[in-house]
mmCIF file of C-alpha atoms in Angstrom:
data_model
loop_
_atom_site.group_PDB
_atom_site.id
_atom_site.type_symbol
_atom_site.label_atom_id
_atom_site.label_comp_id
_atom_site.label_asym_id
_atom_site.label_seq_id
_atom_site.Cartn_x
_atom_site.Cartn_y
_atom_site.Cartn_z
ATOM 1 C CA UNK A 1 127.108 141.719 106.869
ATOM 2 C CA UNK A 2 123.682 140.591 108.074
ATOM 3 C CA UNK A 3 123.457 138.007 105.316
ATOM 4 C CA UNK A 4 126.999 136.801 105.991
ATOM 5 C CA UNK A 5 126.190 136.464 109.696
ATOM 6 C CA UNK A 6 123.066 134.412 108.886
ATOM 7 C CA UNK A 7 125.039 132.180 106.514
ATOM 8 C CA UNK A 8 127.761 131.705 109.141
ATOM 9 C CA UNK A 9 125.108 130.777 111.703
ATOM 10 C CA UNK A 10 123.540 128.159 109.427
ATOM 11 C CA UNK A 11 126.906 126.679 108.469
ATOM 12 C CA UNK A 12 127.925 126.680 112.135
ATOM 13 C CA UNK A 13 124.758 124.773 113.021
ATOM 14 C CA UNK A 14 125.494 122.214 110.311
ATOM 15 C CA UNK A 15 129.045 121.687 111.584
ATOM 16 C CA UNK A 16 127.809 121.487 115.184
ATOM 17 C CA UNK A 17 125.163 118.886 114.288
ATOM 18 C CA UNK A 18 127.697 116.890 112.291
ATOM 19 C CA UNK A 19 130.149 117.008 115.213
ATOM 20 C CA UNK A 20 127.436 115.923 117.662
ATOM 21 C CA UNK A 21 126.116 113.065 115.488
ATOM 22 C CA UNK A 22 129.394 111.686 114.122
ATOM 23 C CA UNK A 23 129.635 109.001 116.817
ATOM 24 C CA UNK A 24 125.965 108.057 116.835
ATOM 25 C CA UNK A 25 124.290 105.289 114.923
ATOM 26 C CA UNK A 26 121.984 106.368 112.074
ATOM 27 C CA UNK A 27 119.017 104.582 113.707
ATOM 28 C CA UNK A 28 119.255 106.539 116.975
ATOM 29 C CA UNK A 29 116.151 108.763 117.238
ATOM 30 C CA UNK A 30 115.517 109.042 113.466
ATOM 31 C CA UNK A 31 112.472 111.335 113.871
ATOM 32 C CA UNK A 32 114.436 113.867 115.873
ATOM 33 C CA UNK A 33 117.370 113.710 113.455
ATOM 34 C CA UNK A 34 115.047 114.240 110.466
ATOM 35 C CA UNK A 35 113.392 117.238 112.153
ATOM 36 C CA UNK A 36 116.801 118.823 112.780
ATOM 37 C CA UNK A 37 117.923 118.142 109.194
ATOM 38 C CA UNK A 38 114.708 119.730 107.891
ATOM 39 C CA UNK A 39 115.109 122.796 110.109
ATOM 40 C CA UNK A 40 118.728 123.360 109.067
ATOM 41 C CA UNK A 41 117.904 122.800 105.375
ATOM 42 C CA UNK A 42 114.986 125.229 105.462
ATOM 43 C CA UNK A 43 117.110 127.781 107.317
ATOM 44 C CA UNK A 44 119.844 127.374 104.713
ATOM 45 C CA UNK A 45 117.329 127.822 101.888
ATOM 46 C CA UNK A 46 116.000 130.981 103.534
ATOM 47 C CA UNK A 47 119.522 132.397 103.894
ATOM 48 C CA UNK A 48 120.331 131.716 100.247
ATOM 49 C CA UNK A 49 116.956 133.161 99.262
ATOM 50 C CA UNK A 50 117.884 136.304 101.174
ATOM 51 C CA UNK A 51 121.022 136.494 99.028
ATOM 52 C CA UNK A 52 118.761 137.076 96.036
ATOM 53 C CA UNK A 53 117.239 140.141 97.658
ATOM 54 C CA UNK A 54 120.053 141.588 99.787
ATOM 55 C CA UNK A 55 123.375 141.129 98.028
ATOM 56 C CA UNK A 56 123.153 142.968 94.724
ATOM 57 C CA UNK A 57 121.131 145.795 93.255
ATOM 58 C CA UNK A 58 118.372 144.547 90.913
ATOM 59 C CA UNK A 59 119.706 146.799 88.138
ATOM 60 C CA UNK A 60 123.041 144.953 88.056
ATOM 61 C CA UNK A 61 122.408 142.379 85.325
ATOM 62 C CA UNK A 62 125.739 140.509 85.683
ATOM 63 C CA UNK A 63 125.264 140.190 89.434
ATOM 64 C CA UNK A 64 121.678 138.978 89.050
ATOM 65 C CA UNK A 65 122.758 136.476 86.386
ATOM 66 C CA UNK A 66 125.465 135.190 88.728
ATOM 67 C CA UNK A 67 122.897 134.814 91.511
ATOM 68 C CA UNK A 68 120.427 133.023 89.245
ATOM 69 C CA UNK A 69 122.989 130.446 88.142
ATOM 70 C CA UNK A 70 124.435 130.005 91.618
ATOM 71 C CA UNK A 71 121.087 129.571 93.363
ATOM 72 C CA UNK A 72 119.702 127.387 90.563
ATOM 73 C CA UNK A 73 122.694 125.069 90.895
ATOM 74 C CA UNK A 74 122.310 124.915 94.670
ATOM 75 C CA UNK A 75 118.583 124.187 94.369
ATOM 76 C CA UNK A 76 119.244 121.403 91.860
ATOM 77 C CA UNK A 77 121.856 119.968 94.224
ATOM 78 C CA UNK A 78 119.385 120.130 97.108
ATOM 79 C CA UNK A 79 117.006 117.859 95.191
ATOM 80 C CA UNK A 80 119.739 115.233 95.129
ATOM 81 C CA UNK A 81 120.916 115.858 98.678
ATOM 82 C CA UNK A 82 117.406 115.688 100.137
ATOM 83 C CA UNK A 83 116.039 113.032 97.757
ATOM 84 C CA UNK A 84 114.860 111.055 100.791
ATOM 85 C CA UNK A 85 112.590 113.941 101.875
ATOM 86 C CA UNK A 86 110.800 115.674 99.013
ATOM 87 C CA UNK A 87 109.136 118.338 101.176
ATOM 88 C CA UNK A 88 112.483 119.517 102.521
ATOM 89 C CA UNK A 89 113.995 119.616 99.022
ATOM 90 C CA UNK A 90 111.073 121.605 97.620
ATOM 91 C CA UNK A 91 111.019 123.973 100.607
ATOM 92 C CA UNK A 92 114.737 124.635 100.141
ATOM 93 C CA UNK A 93 114.223 125.221 96.409
ATOM 94 C CA UNK A 94 111.289 127.592 96.912
ATOM 95 C CA UNK A 95 113.009 129.575 99.676
ATOM 96 C CA UNK A 96 116.242 129.875 97.694
ATOM 97 C CA UNK A 97 114.823 130.864 94.304
ATOM 98 C CA UNK A 98 111.391 132.464 94.662
ATOM 99 C CA UNK A 99 112.598 135.676 96.391
ATOM 100 C CA UNK A 100 115.058 136.271 93.559
ATOM 101 C CA UNK A 101 112.411 135.551 90.924
ATOM 102 C CA UNK A 102 109.958 137.933 92.610
ATOM 103 C CA UNK A 103 112.603 140.654 92.889
ATOM 104 C CA UNK A 104 113.507 140.357 89.217
ATOM 105 C CA UNK A 105 109.837 140.513 88.193
ATOM 106 C CA UNK A 106 109.315 143.602 90.360
ATOM 107 C CA UNK A 107 112.017 145.631 88.595
ATOM 108 C CA UNK A 108 109.841 146.304 85.578
ATOM 109 C CA UNK A 109 112.824 146.022 83.233
ATOM 110 C CA UNK A 110 112.207 143.591 80.363
ATOM 111 C CA UNK A 111 115.532 141.768 80.689
ATOM 112 C CA UNK A 112 115.213 141.360 84.457
ATOM 113 C CA UNK A 113 111.565 140.341 84.161
ATOM 114 C CA UNK A 114 112.487 137.740 81.537
ATOM 115 C CA UNK A 115 115.115 136.358 83.862
ATOM 116 C CA UNK A 116 112.556 136.338 86.689
ATOM 117 C CA UNK A 117 110.139 134.335 84.560
ATOM 118 C CA UNK A 118 112.950 131.901 83.759
ATOM 119 C CA UNK A 119 113.689 131.520 87.474
ATOM 120 C CA UNK A 120 110.038 130.735 88.209
ATOM 121 C CA UNK A 121 109.898 128.266 85.303
ATOM 122 C CA UNK A 122 113.058 126.628 86.629
ATOM 123 C CA UNK A 123 111.439 126.266 90.050
ATOM 124 C CA UNK A 124 108.470 124.564 88.397
ATOM 125 C CA UNK A 125 110.826 122.316 86.445
ATOM 126 C CA UNK A 126 112.685 121.362 89.647
ATOM 127 C CA UNK A 127 109.372 120.558 91.336
ATOM 128 C CA UNK A 128 108.382 118.209 88.507
ATOM 129 C CA UNK A 129 111.843 116.583 88.440
ATOM 130 C CA UNK A 130 111.858 116.294 92.227
ATOM 131 C CA UNK A 131 108.441 114.628 92.356
ATOM 132 C CA UNK A 132 109.375 112.165 89.613
ATOM 133 C CA UNK A 133 112.738 111.432 91.162
ATOM 134 C CA UNK A 134 111.175 110.911 94.572
ATOM 135 C CA UNK A 135 108.606 108.509 93.105
ATOM 136 C CA UNK A 136 111.348 106.584 91.286
ATOM 137 C CA UNK A 137 113.384 106.390 94.487
ATOM 138 C CA UNK A 138 110.383 105.140 96.478
ATOM 139 C CA UNK A 139 109.652 102.502 93.827
ATOM 140 C CA UNK A 140 113.288 101.392 93.881
ATOM 141 C CA UNK A 141 113.264 101.171 97.675
ATOM 142 C CA UNK A 142 109.964 99.246 97.617
ATOM 143 C CA UNK A 143 111.404 96.824 95.050
ATOM 144 C CA UNK A 144 114.552 96.320 97.114
ATOM 145 C CA UNK A 145 112.533 95.722 100.271
ATOM 146 C CA UNK A 146 110.340 93.191 98.449
ATOM 147 C CA UNK A 147 113.434 91.463 97.015
ATOM 148 C CA UNK A 148 115.010 91.351 100.472
ATOM 149 C CA UNK A 149 111.793 89.890 101.930
ATOM 150 C CA UNK A 150 111.700 87.221 99.200
ATOM 151 C CA UNK A 151 115.360 86.371 99.763
ATOM 152 C CA UNK A 152 114.737 86.138 103.505
ATOM 153 C CA UNK A 153 111.716 83.871 102.932
ATOM 154 C CA UNK A 154 113.787 81.640 100.628
ATOM 155 C CA UNK A 155 116.565 81.478 103.203
ATOM 156 C CA UNK A 156 114.111 80.536 105.942
ATOM 157 C CA UNK A 157 112.539 77.867 103.702
ATOM 158 C CA UNK A 158 115.965 76.450 102.931
ATOM 159 C CA UNK A 159 116.878 76.380 106.618
ATOM 160 C CA UNK A 160 113.580 74.644 107.448
ATOM 161 C CA UNK A 161 114.162 72.117 104.650
ATOM 162 C CA UNK A 162 117.676 71.416 105.909
ATOM 163 C CA UNK A 163 116.336 70.977 109.456
ATOM 164 C CA UNK A 164 113.610 68.590 108.234
ATOM 165 C CA UNK A 165 116.159 66.632 106.164
ATOM 166 C CA UNK A 166 118.432 66.303 109.183
ATOM 167 C CA UNK A 167 115.490 65.226 111.349
ATOM 168 C CA UNK A 168 114.401 62.659 108.741
ATOM 169 C CA UNK A 169 117.956 61.311 108.523
ATOM 170 C CA UNK A 170 118.071 60.913 112.307
ATOM 171 C CA UNK A 171 114.728 59.116 112.331
ATOM 172 C CA UNK A 172 115.788 56.837 109.476
ATOM 173 C CA UNK A 173 118.993 55.997 111.312
ATOM 174 C CA UNK A 174 117.059 55.307 114.529
ATOM 175 C CA UNK A 175 114.627 53.069 112.610
ATOM 176 C CA UNK A 176 117.518 51.181 110.991
ATOM 177 C CA UNK A 177 119.199 50.616 114.380
ATOM 178 C CA UNK A 178 115.888 49.419 115.848
ATOM 179 C CA UNK A 179 115.235 46.981 112.998
ATOM 180 C CA UNK A 180 118.766 45.602 113.105
ATOM 181 C CA UNK A 181 118.506 44.950 116.849
ATOM 182 C CA UNK A 182 115.375 42.765 116.508
ATOM 183 C CA UNK A 183 115.548 38.957 116.644
ATOM 184 C CA UNK A 184 112.982 38.537 113.894
ATOM 185 C CA UNK A 185 113.772 39.027 110.275
ATOM 186 C CA UNK A 186 111.783 41.883 108.758
ATOM 187 C CA UNK A 187 111.237 42.383 105.051
ATOM 188 C CA UNK A 188 109.008 44.888 103.284
ATOM 189 C CA UNK A 189 108.154 44.561 99.608
ATOM 190 C CA UNK A 190 106.536 47.180 97.410
ATOM 191 C CA UNK A 191 103.637 46.572 95.044
ATOM 192 C CA UNK A 192 106.141 46.018 92.245
ATOM 193 C CA UNK A 193 107.877 43.246 94.211
ATOM 194 C CA UNK A 194 110.975 45.269 94.994
ATOM 195 C CA UNK A 195 112.446 45.252 98.476
ATOM 196 C CA UNK A 196 111.832 48.438 100.398
ATOM 197 C CA UNK A 197 113.132 47.603 103.896
ATOM 198 C CA UNK A 198 114.965 44.649 105.438
ATOM 199 C CA UNK A 199 117.057 44.101 108.558
ATOM 200 C CA UNK A 200 120.248 42.248 109.340
ATOM 201 C CA UNK A 201 118.395 39.248 110.826
ATOM 202 C CA UNK A 202 116.696 38.718 107.456
ATOM 203 C CA UNK A 203 120.130 38.401 105.806
ATOM 204 C CA UNK A 204 121.284 36.006 108.508
#
């Protein structure tokens, strides 16, 4: 009953936080939101870790096997759910699985101790996978940010080039109007003898 009350409290907090934040923008007070998410996740990990020590007798092999698989699956899911925050994911994993592993090792029975060693090895495996996954995610985010910055720089360069082209076209048009309004004929030849610029008076 105590464990069920703790689980209900944690789930109630999650629902309450979801209900409170459902109308808010994700960028509103991100530090405070992350702190709350961490606190709820760590509390949830502690409650599930308590399940490994409170719910079933250590001598009940089927019950302990059920707990191992259930908590291992939840810990693996937490690594995906909290991929943005490795410390929270690892804290959840440690709090959920280490109490069960310690309890199984403390029984002194070979089968239970073997399962306890497997739980601890699985925690180590999740830590390695979590660290690698977090590094891969950070590299992917860094690459995307760099690509977005390059695309933004290219867009700005294109906009500047378009603005300069429009400005040059306006100046060329103004120069052409000025030349055509003059009484003198104006002719400009290049070094190769080709005509570069002339005005209407030259034609007349």
